[in-house]
Coordinates of C-alpha atoms and ligand atoms in Angstrom, one line a residue:
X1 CA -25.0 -8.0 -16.6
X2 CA -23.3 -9.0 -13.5
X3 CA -23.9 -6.6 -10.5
X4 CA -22.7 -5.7 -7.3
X5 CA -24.7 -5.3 -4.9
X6 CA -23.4 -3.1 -2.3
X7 CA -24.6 -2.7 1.4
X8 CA -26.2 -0.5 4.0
X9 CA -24.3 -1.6 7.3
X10 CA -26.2 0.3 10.0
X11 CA -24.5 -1.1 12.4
X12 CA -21.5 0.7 11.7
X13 CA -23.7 4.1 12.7
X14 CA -23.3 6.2 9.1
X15 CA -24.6 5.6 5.8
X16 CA -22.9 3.5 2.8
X17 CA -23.5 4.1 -0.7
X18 CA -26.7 1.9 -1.3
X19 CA -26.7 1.0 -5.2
X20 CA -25.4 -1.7 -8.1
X21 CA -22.7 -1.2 -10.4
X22 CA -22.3 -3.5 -13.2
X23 CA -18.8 -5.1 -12.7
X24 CA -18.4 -6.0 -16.4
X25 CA -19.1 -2.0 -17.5
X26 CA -15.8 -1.0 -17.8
X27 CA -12.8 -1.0 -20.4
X28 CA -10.0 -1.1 -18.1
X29 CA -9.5 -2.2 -14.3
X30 CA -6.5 -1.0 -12.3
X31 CA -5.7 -2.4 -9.1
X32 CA -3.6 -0.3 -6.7
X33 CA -1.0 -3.5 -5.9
X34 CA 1.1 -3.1 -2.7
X35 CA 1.7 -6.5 -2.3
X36 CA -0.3 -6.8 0.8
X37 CA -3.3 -9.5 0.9
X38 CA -5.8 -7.5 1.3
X39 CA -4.7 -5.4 -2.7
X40 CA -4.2 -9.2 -3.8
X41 CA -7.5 -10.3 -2.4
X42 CA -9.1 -6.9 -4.6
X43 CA -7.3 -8.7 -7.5
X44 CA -8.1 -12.4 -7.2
X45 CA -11.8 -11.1 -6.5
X46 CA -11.3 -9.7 -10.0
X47 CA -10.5 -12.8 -11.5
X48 CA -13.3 -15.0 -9.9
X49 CA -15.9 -12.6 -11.3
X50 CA -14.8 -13.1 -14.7
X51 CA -13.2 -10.3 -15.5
X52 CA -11.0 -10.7 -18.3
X53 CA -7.3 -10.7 -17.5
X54 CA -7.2 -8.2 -21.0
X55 CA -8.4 -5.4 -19.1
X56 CA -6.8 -5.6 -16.1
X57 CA -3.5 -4.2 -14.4
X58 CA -1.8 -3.9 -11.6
X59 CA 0.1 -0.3 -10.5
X60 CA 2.5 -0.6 -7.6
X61 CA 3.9 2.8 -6.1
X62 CA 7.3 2.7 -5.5
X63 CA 7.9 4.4 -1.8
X64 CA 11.5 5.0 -2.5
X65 CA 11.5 5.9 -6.0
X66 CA 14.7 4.5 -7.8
X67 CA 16.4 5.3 -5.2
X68 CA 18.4 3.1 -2.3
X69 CA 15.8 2.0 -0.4
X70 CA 15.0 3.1 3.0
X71 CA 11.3 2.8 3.8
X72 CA 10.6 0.0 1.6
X73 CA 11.0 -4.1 2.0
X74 CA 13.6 -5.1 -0.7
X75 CA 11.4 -8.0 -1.7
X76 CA 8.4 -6.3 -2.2
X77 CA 9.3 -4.6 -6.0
X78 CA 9.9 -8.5 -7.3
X79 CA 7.3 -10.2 -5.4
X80 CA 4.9 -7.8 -6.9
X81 CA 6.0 -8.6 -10.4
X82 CA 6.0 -12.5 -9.5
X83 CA 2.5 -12.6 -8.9
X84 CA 1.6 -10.6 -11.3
X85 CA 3.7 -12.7 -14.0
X86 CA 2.2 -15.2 -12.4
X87 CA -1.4 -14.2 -12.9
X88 CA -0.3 -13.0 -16.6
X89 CA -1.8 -9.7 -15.3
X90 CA 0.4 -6.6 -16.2
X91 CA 2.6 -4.7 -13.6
X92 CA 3.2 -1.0 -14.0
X93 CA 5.5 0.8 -11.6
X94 CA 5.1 4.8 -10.7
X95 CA 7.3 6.6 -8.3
X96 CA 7.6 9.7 -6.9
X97 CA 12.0 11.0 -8.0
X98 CA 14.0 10.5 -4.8
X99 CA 10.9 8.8 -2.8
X100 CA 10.0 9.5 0.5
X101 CA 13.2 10.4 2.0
X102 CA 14.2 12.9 -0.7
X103 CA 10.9 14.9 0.3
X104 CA 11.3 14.5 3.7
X105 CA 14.4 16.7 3.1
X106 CA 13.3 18.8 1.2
X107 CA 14.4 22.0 1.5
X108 CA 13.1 25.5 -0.4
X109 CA 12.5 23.4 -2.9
X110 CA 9.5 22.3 -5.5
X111 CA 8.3 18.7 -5.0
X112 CA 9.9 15.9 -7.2
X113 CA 8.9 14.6 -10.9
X114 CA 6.4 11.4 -10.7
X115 CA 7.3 8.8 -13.0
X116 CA 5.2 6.2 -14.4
X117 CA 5.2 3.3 -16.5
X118 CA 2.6 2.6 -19.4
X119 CA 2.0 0.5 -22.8
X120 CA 3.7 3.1 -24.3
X121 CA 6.7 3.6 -22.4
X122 CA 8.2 5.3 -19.2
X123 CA 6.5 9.0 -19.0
X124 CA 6.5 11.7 -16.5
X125 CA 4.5 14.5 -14.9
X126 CA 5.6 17.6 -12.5
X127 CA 8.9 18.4 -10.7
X128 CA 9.1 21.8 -12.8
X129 CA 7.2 23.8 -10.7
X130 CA 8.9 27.2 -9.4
X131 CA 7.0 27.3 -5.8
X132 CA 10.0 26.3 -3.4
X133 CA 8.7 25.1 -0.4
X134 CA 10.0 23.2 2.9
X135 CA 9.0 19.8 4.4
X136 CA 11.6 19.0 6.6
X137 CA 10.3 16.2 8.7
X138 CA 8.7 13.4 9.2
X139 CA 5.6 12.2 8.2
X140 CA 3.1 12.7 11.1
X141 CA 0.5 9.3 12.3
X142 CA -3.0 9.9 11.9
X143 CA -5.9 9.4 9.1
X144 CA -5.1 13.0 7.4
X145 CA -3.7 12.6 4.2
X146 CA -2.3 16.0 5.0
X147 CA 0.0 15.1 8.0
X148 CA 0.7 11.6 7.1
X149 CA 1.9 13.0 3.7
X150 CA 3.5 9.6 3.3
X151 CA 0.8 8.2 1.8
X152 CA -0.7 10.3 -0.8
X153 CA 3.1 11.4 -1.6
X154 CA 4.1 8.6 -2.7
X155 CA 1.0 6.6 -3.7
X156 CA -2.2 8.2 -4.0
X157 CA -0.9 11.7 -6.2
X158 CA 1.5 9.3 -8.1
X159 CA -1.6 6.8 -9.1
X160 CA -3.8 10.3 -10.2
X161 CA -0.9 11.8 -11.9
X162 CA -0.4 8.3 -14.1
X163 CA -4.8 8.5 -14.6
X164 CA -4.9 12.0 -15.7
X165 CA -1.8 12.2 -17.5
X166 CA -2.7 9.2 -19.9
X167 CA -5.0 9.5 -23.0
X168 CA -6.0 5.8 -23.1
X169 CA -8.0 6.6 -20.0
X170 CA -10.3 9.7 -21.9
X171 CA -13.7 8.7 -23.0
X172 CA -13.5 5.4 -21.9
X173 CA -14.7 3.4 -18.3
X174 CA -12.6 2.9 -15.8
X175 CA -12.4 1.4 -12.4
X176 CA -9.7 1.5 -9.6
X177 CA -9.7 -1.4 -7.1
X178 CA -7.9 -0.7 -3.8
X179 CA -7.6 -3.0 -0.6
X180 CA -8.6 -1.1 2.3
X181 CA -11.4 -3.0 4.8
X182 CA -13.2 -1.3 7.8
X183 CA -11.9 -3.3 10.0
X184 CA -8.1 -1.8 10.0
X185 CA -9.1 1.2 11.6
X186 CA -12.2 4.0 12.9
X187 CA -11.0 5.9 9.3
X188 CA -11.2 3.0 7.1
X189 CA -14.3 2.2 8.4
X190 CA -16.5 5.3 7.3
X191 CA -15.2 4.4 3.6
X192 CA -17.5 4.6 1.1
X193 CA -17.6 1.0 -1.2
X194 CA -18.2 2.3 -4.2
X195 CA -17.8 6.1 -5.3
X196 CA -16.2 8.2 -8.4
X197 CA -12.4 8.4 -8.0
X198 CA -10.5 11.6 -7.7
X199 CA -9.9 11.5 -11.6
X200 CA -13.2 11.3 -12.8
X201 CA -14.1 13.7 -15.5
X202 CA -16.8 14.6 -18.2
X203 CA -14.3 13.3 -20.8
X204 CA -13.0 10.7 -18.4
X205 CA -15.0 7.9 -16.5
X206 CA -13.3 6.8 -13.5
X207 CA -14.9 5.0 -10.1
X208 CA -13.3 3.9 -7.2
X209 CA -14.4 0.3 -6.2
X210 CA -12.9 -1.0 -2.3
X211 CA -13.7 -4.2 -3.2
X212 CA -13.0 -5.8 0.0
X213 CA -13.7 -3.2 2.2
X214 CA -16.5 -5.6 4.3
X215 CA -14.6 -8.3 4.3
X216 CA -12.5 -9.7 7.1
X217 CA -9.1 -11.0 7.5
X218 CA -10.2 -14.7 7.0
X219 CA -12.1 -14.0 3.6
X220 CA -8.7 -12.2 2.6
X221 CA -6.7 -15.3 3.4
X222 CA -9.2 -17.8 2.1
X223 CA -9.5 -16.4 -1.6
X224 CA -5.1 -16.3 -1.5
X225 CA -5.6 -20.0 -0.3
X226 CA -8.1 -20.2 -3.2
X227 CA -5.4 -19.3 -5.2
X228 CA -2.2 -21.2 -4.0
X229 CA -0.6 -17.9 -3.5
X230 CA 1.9 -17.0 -0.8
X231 CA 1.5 -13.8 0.8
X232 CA 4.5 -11.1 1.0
X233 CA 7.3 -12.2 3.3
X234 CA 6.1 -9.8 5.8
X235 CA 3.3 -11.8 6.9
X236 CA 5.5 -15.2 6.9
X237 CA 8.1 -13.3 9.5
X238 CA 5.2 -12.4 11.8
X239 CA 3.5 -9.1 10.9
X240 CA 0.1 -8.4 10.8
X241 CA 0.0 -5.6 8.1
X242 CA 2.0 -5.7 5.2
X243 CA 3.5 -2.1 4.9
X244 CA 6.6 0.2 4.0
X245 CA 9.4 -1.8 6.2
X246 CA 9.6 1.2 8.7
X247 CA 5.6 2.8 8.9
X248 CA 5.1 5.3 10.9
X249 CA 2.2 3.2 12.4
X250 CA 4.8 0.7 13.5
X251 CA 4.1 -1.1 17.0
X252 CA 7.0 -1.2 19.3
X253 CA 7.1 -4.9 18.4
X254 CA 7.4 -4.4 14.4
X255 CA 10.5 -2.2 15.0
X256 CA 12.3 -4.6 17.4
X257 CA 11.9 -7.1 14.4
X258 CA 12.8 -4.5 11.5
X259 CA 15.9 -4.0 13.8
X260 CA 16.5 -7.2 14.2
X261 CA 16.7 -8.2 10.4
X262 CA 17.6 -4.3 9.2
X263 CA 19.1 -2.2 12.3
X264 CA 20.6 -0.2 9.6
X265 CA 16.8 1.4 8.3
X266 CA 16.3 2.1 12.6
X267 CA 19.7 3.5 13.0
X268 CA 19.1 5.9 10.2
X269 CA 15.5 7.1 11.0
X270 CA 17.4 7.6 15.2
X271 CA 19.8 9.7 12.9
X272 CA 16.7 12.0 11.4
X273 CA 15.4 12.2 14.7
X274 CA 18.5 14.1 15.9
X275 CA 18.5 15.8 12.9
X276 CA 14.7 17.3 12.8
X277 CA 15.0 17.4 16.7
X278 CA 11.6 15.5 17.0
X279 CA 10.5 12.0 17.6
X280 CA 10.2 9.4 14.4
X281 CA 6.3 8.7 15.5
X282 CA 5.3 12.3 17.0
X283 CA 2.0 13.5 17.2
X284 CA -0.3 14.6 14.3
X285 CA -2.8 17.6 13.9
X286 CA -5.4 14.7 13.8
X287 CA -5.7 14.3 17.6
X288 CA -4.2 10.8 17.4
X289 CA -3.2 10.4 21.5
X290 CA 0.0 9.3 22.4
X291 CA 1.0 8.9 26.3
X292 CA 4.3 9.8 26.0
X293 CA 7.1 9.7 22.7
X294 CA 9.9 7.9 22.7
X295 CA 12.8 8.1 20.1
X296 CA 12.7 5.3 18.0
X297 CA 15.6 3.4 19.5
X298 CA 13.4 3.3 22.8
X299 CA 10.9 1.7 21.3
X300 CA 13.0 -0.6 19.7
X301 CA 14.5 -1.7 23.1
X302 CA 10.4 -1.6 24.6
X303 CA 9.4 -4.7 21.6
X304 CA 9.2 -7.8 21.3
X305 CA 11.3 -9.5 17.9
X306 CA 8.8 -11.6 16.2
X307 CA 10.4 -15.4 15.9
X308 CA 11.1 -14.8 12.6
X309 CA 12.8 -17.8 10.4
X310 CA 16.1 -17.2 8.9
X311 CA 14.9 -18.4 5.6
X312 CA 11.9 -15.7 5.4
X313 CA 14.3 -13.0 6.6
X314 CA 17.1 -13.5 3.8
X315 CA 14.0 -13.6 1.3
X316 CA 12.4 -10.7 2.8
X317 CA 15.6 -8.5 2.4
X318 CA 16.7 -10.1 -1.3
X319 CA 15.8 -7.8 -4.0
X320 CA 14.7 -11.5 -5.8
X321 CA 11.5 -13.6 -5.0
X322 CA 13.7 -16.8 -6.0
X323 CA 10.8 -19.0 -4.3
X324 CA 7.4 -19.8 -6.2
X325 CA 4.9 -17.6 -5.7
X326 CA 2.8 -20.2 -5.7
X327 CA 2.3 -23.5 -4.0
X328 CA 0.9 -26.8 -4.8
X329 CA -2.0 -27.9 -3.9
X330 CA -2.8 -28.7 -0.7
X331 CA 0.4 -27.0 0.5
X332 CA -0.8 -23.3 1.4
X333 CA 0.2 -22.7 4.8
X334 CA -1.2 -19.6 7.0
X335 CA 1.5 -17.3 7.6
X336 CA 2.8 -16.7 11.0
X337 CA 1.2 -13.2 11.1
X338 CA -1.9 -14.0 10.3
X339 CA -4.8 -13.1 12.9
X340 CA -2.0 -11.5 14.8
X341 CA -3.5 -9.1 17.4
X342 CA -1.0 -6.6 16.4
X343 CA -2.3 -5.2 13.3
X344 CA -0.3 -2.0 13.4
X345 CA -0.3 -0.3 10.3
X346 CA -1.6 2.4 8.3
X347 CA -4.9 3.4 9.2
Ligands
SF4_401 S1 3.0 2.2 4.9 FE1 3.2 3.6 6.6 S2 5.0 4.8 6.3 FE2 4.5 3.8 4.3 S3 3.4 5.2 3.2 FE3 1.9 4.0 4.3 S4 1.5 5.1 6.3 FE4 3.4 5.9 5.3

């Protein structure tokens, strides 16, 4: 039996889940995959603990749905799937219909279908309900899943939808690996390591393992150096965080990049601010302070454009990773946002 042992930080001023969990105890793993090093470090960690490749997958969330993107990287669908081919891990996508900008819109309406992919095919879940309701707006900054709806829109509902909604997963083990660390942000940080997920059940076992949730940024990047891997384009053009190409965590910086390589996702969000008469990053329920708002083209004009290379940009906006994934050895390069000291992102 090969444990974990997880810890009791008291410096950190609250209690964390003090116990073992037998790493090898389970029939299937699924890693939430964004893309991001800190889900690829969750799935690397996998590997070098001997978990067999058999049990393990990958489920990425799809932000826009099938839809034209608008919050999402174009890269980021394909260099999910190139890492995982590469890893000979499998790669399910789920979505929520019409993404993120069909519910910001929506209007006396029920919420969308989620769609998910499986062993057995595409299936689906909701979208029939009859309780209209409005949204309307943007999704709000702050650590409540409530007010930033983004989140558990379009990833964290879709991921329990594609649990609950599958037999393979009743009356067996199962455990879902997700990237966050305690160093991101005051929320993350009070995060428990190990606990049962949302879809645990007395027919079906599911926990919820953060795997790196103590470890920081230089672990992350030493077990993707490990592994010859190079990080999502996003980090290579300068950012810190590796999250939908317009988050409403963005630092004025981000956005004069994203409108330097994508002025057409900035221009549109300035349109919806007109639109929902309020500011793309306005204030939550959550207390988060702000000084002032700005609309977003101010804060576009207030950043910085990361020096990003015209190479990483074309690969960042292609809807194919041509490149290798991986690198030879010897060859793995930091990327340029790396250690950056803005690590605006969600929280
Ligand atoms: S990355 Fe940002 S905008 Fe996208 S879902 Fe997460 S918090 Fe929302």
């Amino acid at each position: 039996m090969q444990t974990i042992q997880l810890s009791l930080d008291l410096d950190l001023g609250f209690p964390v889940l003090q116990e073992q969990f037998d790493v090898h105890s389970y029939d299937h793993y699924i890693v939430a995959f964004s893309g991001g090093k800190d889900s690829l470090a969750c799935l690397l960690h996998l590997l070098e603990l001997g978990v067999p490749k058999s049990k393990i997958e990958c489920w990425h969330h799809l932000v826009d749905g099938q839809s034209d993107l608008f919050f999402d990287y174009p890269i980021t669908e394909d260099y999910c799937r190139k890492v995982c081919q590469y890893l000979e891990v499998p790669l399910y996508f789920s979505w929520r219909e019409g993404g993120l900008e069909r519910e910001m819109l929506r209007f006396d309406s029920p919420t969308a279908a989620t769609w998910y992919e499986t062993p057995q095919g595409l299936k689906t879940s909701g979208g029939n309900s009859n309780n209209a309701s409005t949204r309307w707006r943007f999704p709000q900054i702050g650590g409540s899943m409530i007010t930033r709806w983004c989140s558990s829109y379009s990833k964290i509902s879709i991921g329990d939808a594609a649990i609950a909604n599958q037999e393979r997963f009743k009356g067996k083990r199962t455990l879902v690996l997700s990237g966050e660390r305690r160093e991101e942000s005051a929320s993350r940080a009070k995060y428990n390591e190990f606990e049962p997920h949302r879809t645990h059940t007395k027919s079906r076992h599911v926990d919820h393992w953060r795997a790196v949730l103590d470890w920081d940024e230089a672990g992350v990047w030493s077990i993707i150096q490990r592994w010859n891997i190079r990080s999502h384009p996003s980090y290579e053009l300068g950012f810190g965080r590796c999250s939908c190409i317009i988050c409403i965590f963005a630092s004025n910086d981000q956005l004069a990049s994203v409108y330097q390589i994508a002025p057409q996702v900035i221009q549109k969000m300035a349109d919806y601010e007109k639109q929902f008469d309020t500011y793309w990053r306005s204030q939550g329920k959550s207390g988060y302070k702000i000084h002032r708002e700005y609309t977003v083209i101010e804060r576009v004009a207030m950043g910085n454009p990361y020096p990003m290379k015209p190479e990483i940009i074309r690969l960042a906006l292609s809807r194919e990773y041509y490149e290798s994934v991986v690198v030879p050895n010897g060859e793995w390069e930091l990327p340029m946002g790396a250690f950056s000291k803005d690590k605006s992102g969600p929280m």
